[in-house]
XYZ file of C-alpha atoms in Angstrom:
562
model
C -0.181 -0.067 0.133
C 1.135 3.418 -0.783
C 2.475 5.285 2.417
C 0.520 8.184 1.299
C -2.998 9.929 1.284
C -5.615 9.104 -1.295
C -7.430 12.619 -2.156
C -11.303 12.686 -1.672
C -13.284 15.635 -3.676
C -15.496 16.948 -1.121
C -18.136 19.968 -0.683
C -17.391 20.390 -4.719
C -18.635 23.898 -5.974
C -17.828 22.982 -9.344
C -18.510 20.083 -11.697
C -14.971 18.009 -11.312
C -13.339 17.590 -15.433
C -12.969 13.973 -16.090
C -9.267 14.102 -16.269
C -9.436 14.859 -12.318
C -9.586 11.660 -10.741
C -11.073 11.857 -7.350
C -9.819 8.601 -5.523
C -11.409 7.171 -2.724
C -11.081 5.655 0.775
C -8.903 2.476 0.998
C -9.485 -0.300 3.823
C -7.159 -2.883 5.361
C -8.315 -5.472 7.400
C -6.896 -8.557 9.609
C -9.836 -10.299 10.894
C -10.512 -14.264 11.646
C -13.667 -15.477 10.053
C -15.914 -18.007 12.509
C -15.339 -21.864 11.677
C -16.981 -22.995 8.705
C -17.373 -25.962 7.091
C -15.878 -27.248 4.306
C -16.914 -25.147 1.110
C -19.113 -23.291 3.479
C -20.136 -19.809 2.513
C -18.404 -17.263 4.179
C -18.198 -13.159 3.557
C -16.710 -9.847 4.335
C -19.076 -6.578 4.093
C -17.181 -3.244 3.560
C -18.614 0.309 3.238
C -17.332 1.897 0.417
C -18.646 4.790 -1.845
C -21.982 4.788 -3.462
C -21.506 7.673 -6.020
C -19.855 7.078 -9.892
C -18.932 3.951 -11.320
C -18.300 1.324 -8.824
C -17.087 -1.033 -11.906
C -14.732 1.291 -12.477
C -13.824 3.532 -9.437
C -13.367 0.340 -7.258
C -11.101 -2.439 -6.980
C -10.993 -4.815 -4.749
C -9.305 -7.724 -3.683
C -8.761 -9.892 0.094
C -6.529 -12.388 0.282
C -7.392 -15.347 3.172
C -5.087 -17.553 4.731
C -6.237 -21.257 6.319
C -3.209 -23.336 7.916
C -0.307 -23.234 5.021
C -2.934 -22.221 2.587
C -3.779 -18.804 0.787
C -5.919 -17.849 -1.599
C -6.472 -14.219 -3.127
C -10.242 -13.587 -4.061
C -11.850 -10.948 -6.190
C -14.397 -8.771 -4.246
C -17.526 -7.208 -5.891
C -20.021 -4.238 -5.327
C -23.829 -5.277 -3.723
C -25.558 -2.458 -4.038
C -25.811 1.009 -2.523
C -22.150 1.214 -0.529
C -21.955 -2.128 0.196
C -18.866 -4.172 -1.002
C -18.136 -7.683 -0.550
C -16.038 -10.437 -0.971
C -17.417 -14.126 -0.643
C -15.026 -17.373 0.058
C -15.914 -20.990 0.598
C -12.875 -22.885 2.622
C -10.988 -25.519 0.829
C -11.100 -27.135 4.798
C -12.952 -26.771 8.021
C -11.862 -24.446 10.867
C -10.929 -20.907 10.838
C -10.071 -18.479 8.311
C -8.181 -15.065 8.347
C -8.913 -12.779 5.754
C -5.444 -10.407 5.357
C -4.764 -7.070 3.445
C -8.141 -6.514 1.798
C -6.619 -4.261 -1.072
C -8.814 -1.656 -3.434
C -7.366 -0.263 -6.785
C -7.304 3.075 -5.461
C -4.823 2.887 -2.996
C -2.017 3.164 -4.516
C -0.610 6.335 -6.278
C 3.066 8.031 -4.872
C 3.473 11.122 -3.021
C 4.391 13.473 -6.621
C 1.108 11.975 -8.220
C -0.670 12.526 -4.788
C 0.586 15.946 -4.563
C -0.298 16.785 -8.171
C -3.714 15.731 -7.368
C -4.393 18.082 -4.808
C -3.471 20.874 -6.834
C -5.110 19.780 -10.112
C -8.768 19.582 -7.720
C -7.774 22.950 -6.432
C -7.061 24.428 -9.911
C -10.629 22.834 -10.705
C -11.748 24.959 -8.145
C -12.892 21.959 -5.467
C -12.005 21.555 -1.912
C -10.004 18.525 -1.508
C -9.593 16.504 1.135
C -7.518 13.107 2.228
C -7.698 9.434 3.847
C -5.023 7.214 4.477
C -3.675 4.211 3.540
C -0.485 3.804 5.294
C -0.072 0.478 6.972
C 0.538 1.136 10.474
C 1.729 -1.459 12.723
C -1.061 -1.416 15.092
C -3.441 -1.086 12.400
C -4.111 2.890 12.863
C -6.340 4.145 10.079
C -5.828 7.565 10.207
C -10.057 8.866 8.841
C -11.498 6.659 11.162
C -9.004 7.115 14.765
C -7.371 10.440 13.912
C -3.420 10.373 13.580
C -0.557 10.996 11.729
C 0.019 11.636 7.882
C 2.825 9.950 6.343
C 5.049 10.012 3.341
C 6.018 12.836 1.663
C 2.872 14.889 0.270
C 1.670 15.838 3.538
C 4.059 18.880 3.851
C 3.261 19.422 0.254
C -0.695 19.994 0.875
C -0.050 22.016 3.705
C 2.190 24.476 1.218
C -0.473 24.096 -0.702
C -2.831 25.396 1.824
C -0.553 28.335 3.246
C 0.235 29.387 -0.716
C -3.892 29.297 -1.357
C -4.513 31.238 1.848
C -2.306 34.181 0.833
C -4.532 34.419 -2.699
C -7.956 36.069 -3.125
C -10.700 34.292 -0.852
C -11.639 30.764 -2.729
C -14.971 31.438 -3.272
C -14.178 34.440 -5.406
C -11.701 32.224 -8.027
C -12.881 31.051 -10.839
C -12.023 27.628 -12.560
C -11.419 28.768 -16.294
C -9.997 25.320 -17.326
C -11.261 22.360 -19.493
C -11.911 18.733 -19.549
C -9.089 18.204 -22.234
C -5.713 19.174 -19.111
C -6.046 22.986 -19.293
C -6.009 23.780 -15.586
C -6.446 27.902 -14.860
C -7.848 29.404 -11.825
C -8.646 32.849 -11.878
C -10.416 36.045 -10.089
C -10.334 37.789 -13.909
C -8.106 41.206 -13.292
C -6.618 40.422 -10.038
C -4.773 37.392 -9.933
C -4.213 33.991 -12.405
C -2.919 30.869 -12.140
C -2.206 28.486 -14.584
C -0.875 24.910 -13.973
C 1.206 23.305 -16.766
C 0.900 19.680 -16.259
C 2.833 19.099 -19.562
C 5.759 20.628 -20.715
C 3.960 22.475 -23.190
C 3.257 26.141 -23.986
C -0.135 27.588 -22.299
C -1.965 30.858 -23.479
C -3.878 32.832 -20.885
C -6.323 36.125 -21.464
C -4.751 38.706 -18.684
C -7.909 41.076 -18.399
C -7.202 44.781 -17.534
C -4.480 47.747 -18.716
C -2.207 47.227 -15.920
C 1.129 45.128 -16.624
C 1.564 41.457 -14.600
C 4.225 40.227 -12.036
C 5.246 36.868 -13.470
C 6.005 33.928 -10.700
C 7.226 30.150 -11.425
C 5.774 28.105 -8.635
C 7.329 24.361 -8.254
C 4.921 22.579 -6.263
C 6.875 19.684 -5.355
C 10.277 22.041 -4.660
C 7.705 24.443 -2.879
C 9.098 27.328 -4.364
C 8.437 30.393 -6.033
C 10.420 32.681 -7.697
C 10.257 35.928 -9.834
C 9.658 35.366 -13.951
C 9.619 38.313 -15.472
C 6.385 40.385 -16.233
C 3.327 40.106 -19.018
C 1.456 42.630 -20.461
C -2.103 42.819 -20.261
C -4.134 40.695 -23.283
C -2.984 37.093 -24.591
C 0.245 35.866 -22.818
C 2.033 32.487 -23.472
C 4.144 30.580 -21.143
C 6.658 28.071 -21.748
C 7.250 25.809 -18.596
C 10.696 23.784 -18.917
C 9.306 21.000 -17.300
C 6.351 19.143 -16.205
C 3.877 20.151 -13.009
C 5.134 23.767 -13.617
C 2.331 26.715 -12.008
C 2.261 30.435 -13.369
C 1.395 33.076 -10.983
C -0.201 36.800 -12.708
C -0.659 39.289 -10.208
C -1.000 43.002 -11.514
C 1.666 45.684 -10.392
C 0.419 47.985 -7.878
C 0.815 52.027 -8.416
C 4.289 52.628 -8.844
C 5.746 49.905 -8.241
C 9.012 48.939 -9.572
C 8.835 46.709 -13.025
C 10.911 43.563 -12.676
C 13.634 42.877 -15.019
C 12.967 40.561 -18.266
C 14.940 37.622 -18.537
C 15.337 34.853 -20.830
C 18.007 32.465 -21.970
C 18.987 31.503 -25.337
C 21.086 28.084 -25.946
C 22.487 26.611 -28.613
C 22.799 23.171 -29.159
C 19.764 22.594 -26.847
C 19.944 18.250 -27.163
C 22.490 16.065 -28.746
C 24.852 12.826 -28.064
C 27.287 13.881 -25.309
C 29.579 15.041 -24.121
C 27.572 18.111 -25.193
C 28.759 21.451 -25.260
C 26.290 24.637 -24.732
C 26.854 27.771 -25.191
C 24.066 29.918 -23.111
C 23.292 34.098 -23.263
C 21.418 36.048 -20.735
C 18.849 38.046 -22.827
C 18.407 40.798 -20.312
C 19.093 44.603 -19.931
C 20.326 43.722 -16.623
C 24.202 43.463 -15.395
C 24.338 40.415 -13.232
C 23.364 37.023 -14.279
C 23.852 33.835 -12.237
C 23.392 29.996 -13.674
C 22.662 26.956 -12.092
C 23.375 24.766 -14.945
C 21.725 21.239 -13.893
C 24.497 19.025 -13.351
C 25.884 20.838 -10.067
C 27.368 23.391 -12.110
C 27.385 27.408 -11.274
C 28.272 30.324 -13.619
C 28.146 34.296 -13.897
C 27.803 36.156 -17.071
C 25.839 37.429 -19.692
C 27.722 34.677 -21.635
C 28.788 31.411 -20.810
C 29.830 27.903 -21.966
C 29.342 24.760 -20.442
C 29.454 20.784 -21.588
C 27.424 17.942 -20.541
C 29.220 14.998 -20.158
C 26.763 12.368 -19.673
C 23.359 11.695 -20.741
C 20.490 13.598 -18.993
C 17.541 15.851 -18.752
C 19.075 18.960 -17.490
C 17.070 22.176 -16.290
C 19.003 25.640 -16.580
C 18.383 28.364 -14.367
C 19.422 31.615 -14.933
C 18.600 34.544 -12.277
C 18.724 38.481 -13.661
C 19.143 41.055 -11.036
C 18.971 44.378 -11.655
C 20.630 47.294 -9.922
C 17.584 48.630 -7.455
C 17.628 44.767 -6.187
C 14.792 43.012 -8.958
C 15.023 39.775 -9.868
C 13.883 37.945 -12.453
C 14.302 33.863 -13.425
C 14.278 31.958 -16.498
C 14.510 28.222 -17.654
C 15.859 25.860 -20.378
C 15.963 22.153 -20.472
C 19.269 20.779 -22.012
C 18.724 17.202 -23.438
C 21.799 14.418 -23.912
C 21.390 11.155 -24.756
C 23.171 7.647 -26.171
C 23.359 6.923 -29.745
C 20.403 5.498 -30.749
C 21.773 2.400 -32.272
C 22.749 1.122 -28.652
C 19.631 -0.654 -26.730
C 18.324 0.556 -23.779
C 17.091 -2.222 -22.600
C 17.626 -5.665 -23.456
C 15.932 -8.729 -21.940
C 14.774 -12.502 -22.854
C 18.720 -13.377 -23.577
C 21.057 -15.801 -22.486
C 23.288 -13.015 -21.470
C 24.018 -9.354 -22.011
C 20.913 -8.017 -20.120
C 20.352 -4.502 -19.085
C 18.838 -3.917 -16.738
C 19.118 -6.877 -14.725
C 15.868 -8.656 -14.712
C 13.738 -9.902 -11.521
C 11.762 -12.904 -11.981
C 8.328 -12.861 -9.937
C 5.422 -15.283 -9.384
C 5.557 -18.119 -11.798
C 7.761 -16.272 -14.215
C 10.458 -18.532 -14.831
C 13.859 -18.718 -17.604
C 13.251 -20.316 -21.028
C 15.671 -21.932 -23.547
C 18.403 -19.673 -24.930
C 17.335 -17.164 -22.008
C 13.890 -16.733 -23.127
C 11.454 -15.391 -20.607
C 8.551 -17.887 -20.167
C 5.137 -17.127 -18.450
C 2.743 -19.589 -17.975
C -1.175 -19.864 -18.291
C -3.023 -19.983 -15.247
C -2.911 -18.468 -12.067
C -1.060 -17.384 -9.950
C 0.725 -15.245 -12.411
C 4.331 -13.987 -12.974
C 5.927 -10.872 -14.204
C 9.517 -9.637 -15.165
C 10.974 -6.405 -13.255
C 13.772 -4.417 -14.832
C 16.142 -2.930 -12.706
C 15.150 -1.971 -9.562
C 13.681 1.721 -10.226
C 12.510 3.283 -13.228
C 14.948 3.357 -16.444
C 15.956 6.779 -16.493
C 16.672 6.380 -20.292
C 12.789 6.023 -21.139
C 12.218 9.169 -19.739
C 11.376 12.001 -22.353
C 11.769 9.490 -25.523
C 10.324 11.327 -28.574
C 10.986 8.112 -30.652
C 11.025 4.738 -30.107
C 11.629 1.035 -31.023
C 10.785 -1.917 -29.490
C 11.101 -5.381 -31.076
C 11.053 -9.139 -29.918
C 10.065 -12.703 -30.881
C 6.805 -13.672 -28.961
C 5.685 -17.198 -28.960
C 1.827 -17.389 -27.267
C 1.095 -20.643 -25.880
C -2.376 -19.384 -25.356
C -4.349 -15.943 -26.207
C -7.032 -15.938 -23.915
C -6.261 -12.307 -22.227
C -7.772 -10.818 -19.156
C -9.631 -7.628 -19.157
C -7.923 -4.981 -21.297
C -5.255 -7.386 -22.965
C -2.146 -8.994 -22.171
C 0.838 -6.496 -21.616
C 4.539 -7.135 -23.044
C 5.563 -4.300 -21.971
C 4.405 -1.849 -19.127
C 5.465 1.254 -17.524
C 3.076 3.580 -17.232
C 2.810 5.354 -14.202
C -0.982 3.537 -13.892
C -2.747 5.192 -16.435
C -0.394 7.919 -16.843
C 3.005 8.685 -18.483
C 5.194 5.595 -19.866
C 4.209 3.071 -22.822
C 1.685 0.154 -22.708
C 2.501 -2.490 -25.207
C -0.240 -5.078 -25.581
C -1.750 -8.663 -26.870
C -5.035 -9.023 -27.574
C -7.183 -12.240 -27.922
C -7.376 -12.193 -31.779
C -3.412 -11.925 -32.261
C -3.121 -8.579 -32.955
C -0.923 -5.903 -30.826
C -1.543 -2.253 -29.350
C 0.873 0.188 -28.365
C -0.241 3.071 -25.563
C 2.067 6.048 -24.956
C 0.964 8.460 -21.887
C -2.619 7.027 -21.398
C -4.446 3.596 -20.500
C -4.858 1.735 -24.123
C -8.803 1.088 -23.678
C -10.371 2.856 -26.655
C -7.247 3.407 -28.964
C -7.183 2.230 -32.073
C -3.246 2.393 -32.920
C -3.604 -1.625 -33.720
C -1.775 -3.754 -35.732
C -3.721 -6.111 -38.170
C -5.135 -8.982 -36.493
C -3.332 -12.622 -36.201
C -0.007 -11.399 -36.222
C 0.627 -14.117 -33.241
C -0.202 -17.584 -33.636
C -0.842 -20.003 -30.482
C 1.914 -22.359 -30.506
C 4.411 -20.212 -33.133
C 6.938 -17.639 -33.080
C 6.534 -14.410 -34.547
C 9.077 -11.016 -34.826
C 7.661 -8.193 -34.255
C 8.687 -4.509 -34.462
C 6.866 -1.001 -33.288
C 8.206 2.463 -33.937
C 6.769 5.503 -32.733
C 8.120 8.977 -33.754
C 6.011 11.999 -31.976
C 8.116 14.105 -34.021
C 5.818 13.152 -37.465
C 2.140 14.486 -37.354
C 1.171 11.616 -38.843
C 1.793 8.286 -39.858
C 4.130 8.070 -37.190
C 3.732 4.054 -35.817
C 4.544 1.523 -38.119
C 4.296 -2.025 -37.663
C 6.570 -4.911 -38.924
C 6.150 -8.492 -38.314
C 7.947 -11.823 -39.301
C 5.794 -14.812 -40.858
C 4.904 -17.432 -38.019
C 7.680 -20.067 -37.238
C 8.517 -23.093 -35.561
C 11.906 -20.896 -34.154
C 13.145 -18.028 -34.180
C 15.737 -17.806 -36.819
C 16.693 -15.788 -39.347
C 13.177 -14.546 -41.210
C 11.960 -12.044 -43.798
C 10.708 -9.045 -42.058
C 7.424 -6.869 -43.592
C 5.727 -4.085 -42.758
C 2.464 -4.674 -41.778
C 0.840 -1.313 -41.230
C 1.222 2.383 -40.323
C -0.926 4.209 -38.194
C -1.197 7.789 -36.923
C -1.089 8.035 -32.693
C 0.744 11.012 -31.272
C 0.490 11.565 -27.810
C 3.396 13.563 -27.526
C 7.153 12.470 -26.001
C 7.190 9.984 -23.365
C 6.402 11.438 -20.158
C 8.575 12.092 -17.460
C 6.471 10.518 -14.784
C 6.776 7.083 -15.768
C 7.376 4.287 -13.136
C 9.595 0.724 -13.440
C 9.611 -1.190 -16.461
C 7.508 -4.753 -16.078
C 7.777 -7.383 -19.259
C 4.846 -9.872 -19.723
C 2.466 -8.139 -17.225
C 1.937 -5.176 -14.761
C 4.026 -2.964 -12.768
C 4.007 -2.754 -9.297
C 1.435 0.399 -9.692
C -1.385 -2.267 -10.757
C -0.701 -5.191 -9.187
C -3.403 -4.278 -7.050
C -5.652 -4.450 -10.283
C -5.276 -8.022 -10.416
C -1.821 -9.996 -12.490
C -4.208 -12.268 -15.313
C -3.601 -9.475 -18.117
C 0.160 -11.449 -18.283
C 1.522 -12.226 -21.646
C 0.962 -16.522 -21.757
C 3.947 -17.641 -23.630
C 7.502 -16.698 -24.011
C 9.494 -13.935 -25.196
C 12.685 -13.879 -26.641
C 14.705 -11.207 -27.789
C 13.327 -7.973 -26.371
C 15.340 -4.545 -27.054
C 13.782 -1.051 -26.947
C 15.772 1.815 -28.677
C 15.208 5.336 -28.205
C 15.890 9.665 -28.519
C 15.209 12.374 -26.470
C 16.019 14.313 -29.226
C 14.704 13.509 -32.900
C 12.876 10.791 -34.495
C 15.921 8.959 -35.289
C 14.564 6.570 -32.384
C 12.093 5.046 -34.613
C 14.333 2.893 -36.796
C 13.481 2.167 -40.422
C 13.006 -1.629 -41.523
C 16.409 -1.172 -43.177
C 17.844 -0.472 -39.962
C 15.838 -3.256 -37.789
C 18.049 -6.025 -36.203
C 16.528 -9.397 -36.132
C 17.788 -11.182 -32.603
C 18.494 -14.975 -33.603
C 18.997 -18.089 -31.872
C 22.145 -16.919 -30.843
C 20.888 -14.634 -28.437
């Protein structure tokens, strides 16, 4: 369970946009049911949310133990606010019920802090529960207590920040249901929350100029960012989850200096030498170059030796002490001919793999995922793979041999690094033998598929899928070999091209799982497992161009040498 609390929208004065999830409380239990006869009927009854869609909003599972036996059982909605888990013990005696889990209890601290902001930006009064598993079984929402984790202090900071803003009942949410978040008292106060790293335009009322402040919710900092004139104004965040505040200058108040950054080049392979120029009229320019290096001067030069995404901050100070802050981003990456991920090989895998549940090693280092519960998954590395963040283009390829095309709800996972249903990549297999790719979103409802019948039970098929966010159309390409009895040298052809552009891979992804969900989705069940064997899986990519989307001529097919 997450050590951070779960927000619950309460006393809302406005309709909550559909892209602002309102999460519900999560129950933990460790109780003993009365002694039952073998295969007798028993159940646990819980009270939960009575509104919304209980089939989508709530995922409920419980673990029953009796002696040395452990059984995981899904729960169900029984009308109104009643949720139940039923069980029939295989032998007579007491049954312990442990760790009753729901899928809406699994978000991390940054996501929690973000959702408090988004709820607030949508004009809602946002509350919280607590899912921290206290050793004394204390639930904050029922007994009171101390909130745990990294988000409470940031929630408090947001509360204090809003207390210094105009009264909340005077503010209007001016965003939409498509990812735009604006909260304002027109002519006096504006907040713009940039969820992604893309420009947002706002209309500033009146005639007076406005002070612009750069707010970083996770860092809990406020920095002056120059001046905006009334009318249409565009902000360009250097990173996701950035907030801009606009407040008009008071009569006679000194105008802040303006500052922006010119950087050349902004992206390439390391070592990358970048020239920076402070575009400002003030004399003093101080730089934080994003890798721990500091510098001073209107023009500076710096070399980035390692791959990474670096946020560069310029602080311009005038003679009167007025300050303006500007930011930009520098991206360096490996050559795209080298794989970022290499799995299902007898040697040379990266990162190191950990096999869980029923997952096994197959011949030649392949990853074997047997059909049927209990399920298995393969974990790539101990944390998220930094090299996958922000990929503008990528290629995934490998060999697949399904032993069954029976699928769980929504299809079986081949590659999954989503942050639940947010940033990351999701490659799915469906029961009709087609594959589907989703980027930064859940794949349900997406029609970004290969042709039907590309995977055949008992046969090996080589696949490659490329994604290029730098192209506006035909930016996904699917390639396949014919079904084969064994991996080897084969003819690979273009199957189809589709238009599906959901931007570069988001920065807020999570750990990479192969053949199933990662930990952000384990409470939803692990039956969305690929059923069969995966060999020679590789991921290539580029943060700076479309060259991570390989052409048919450059795609290399791993063979039986693995």
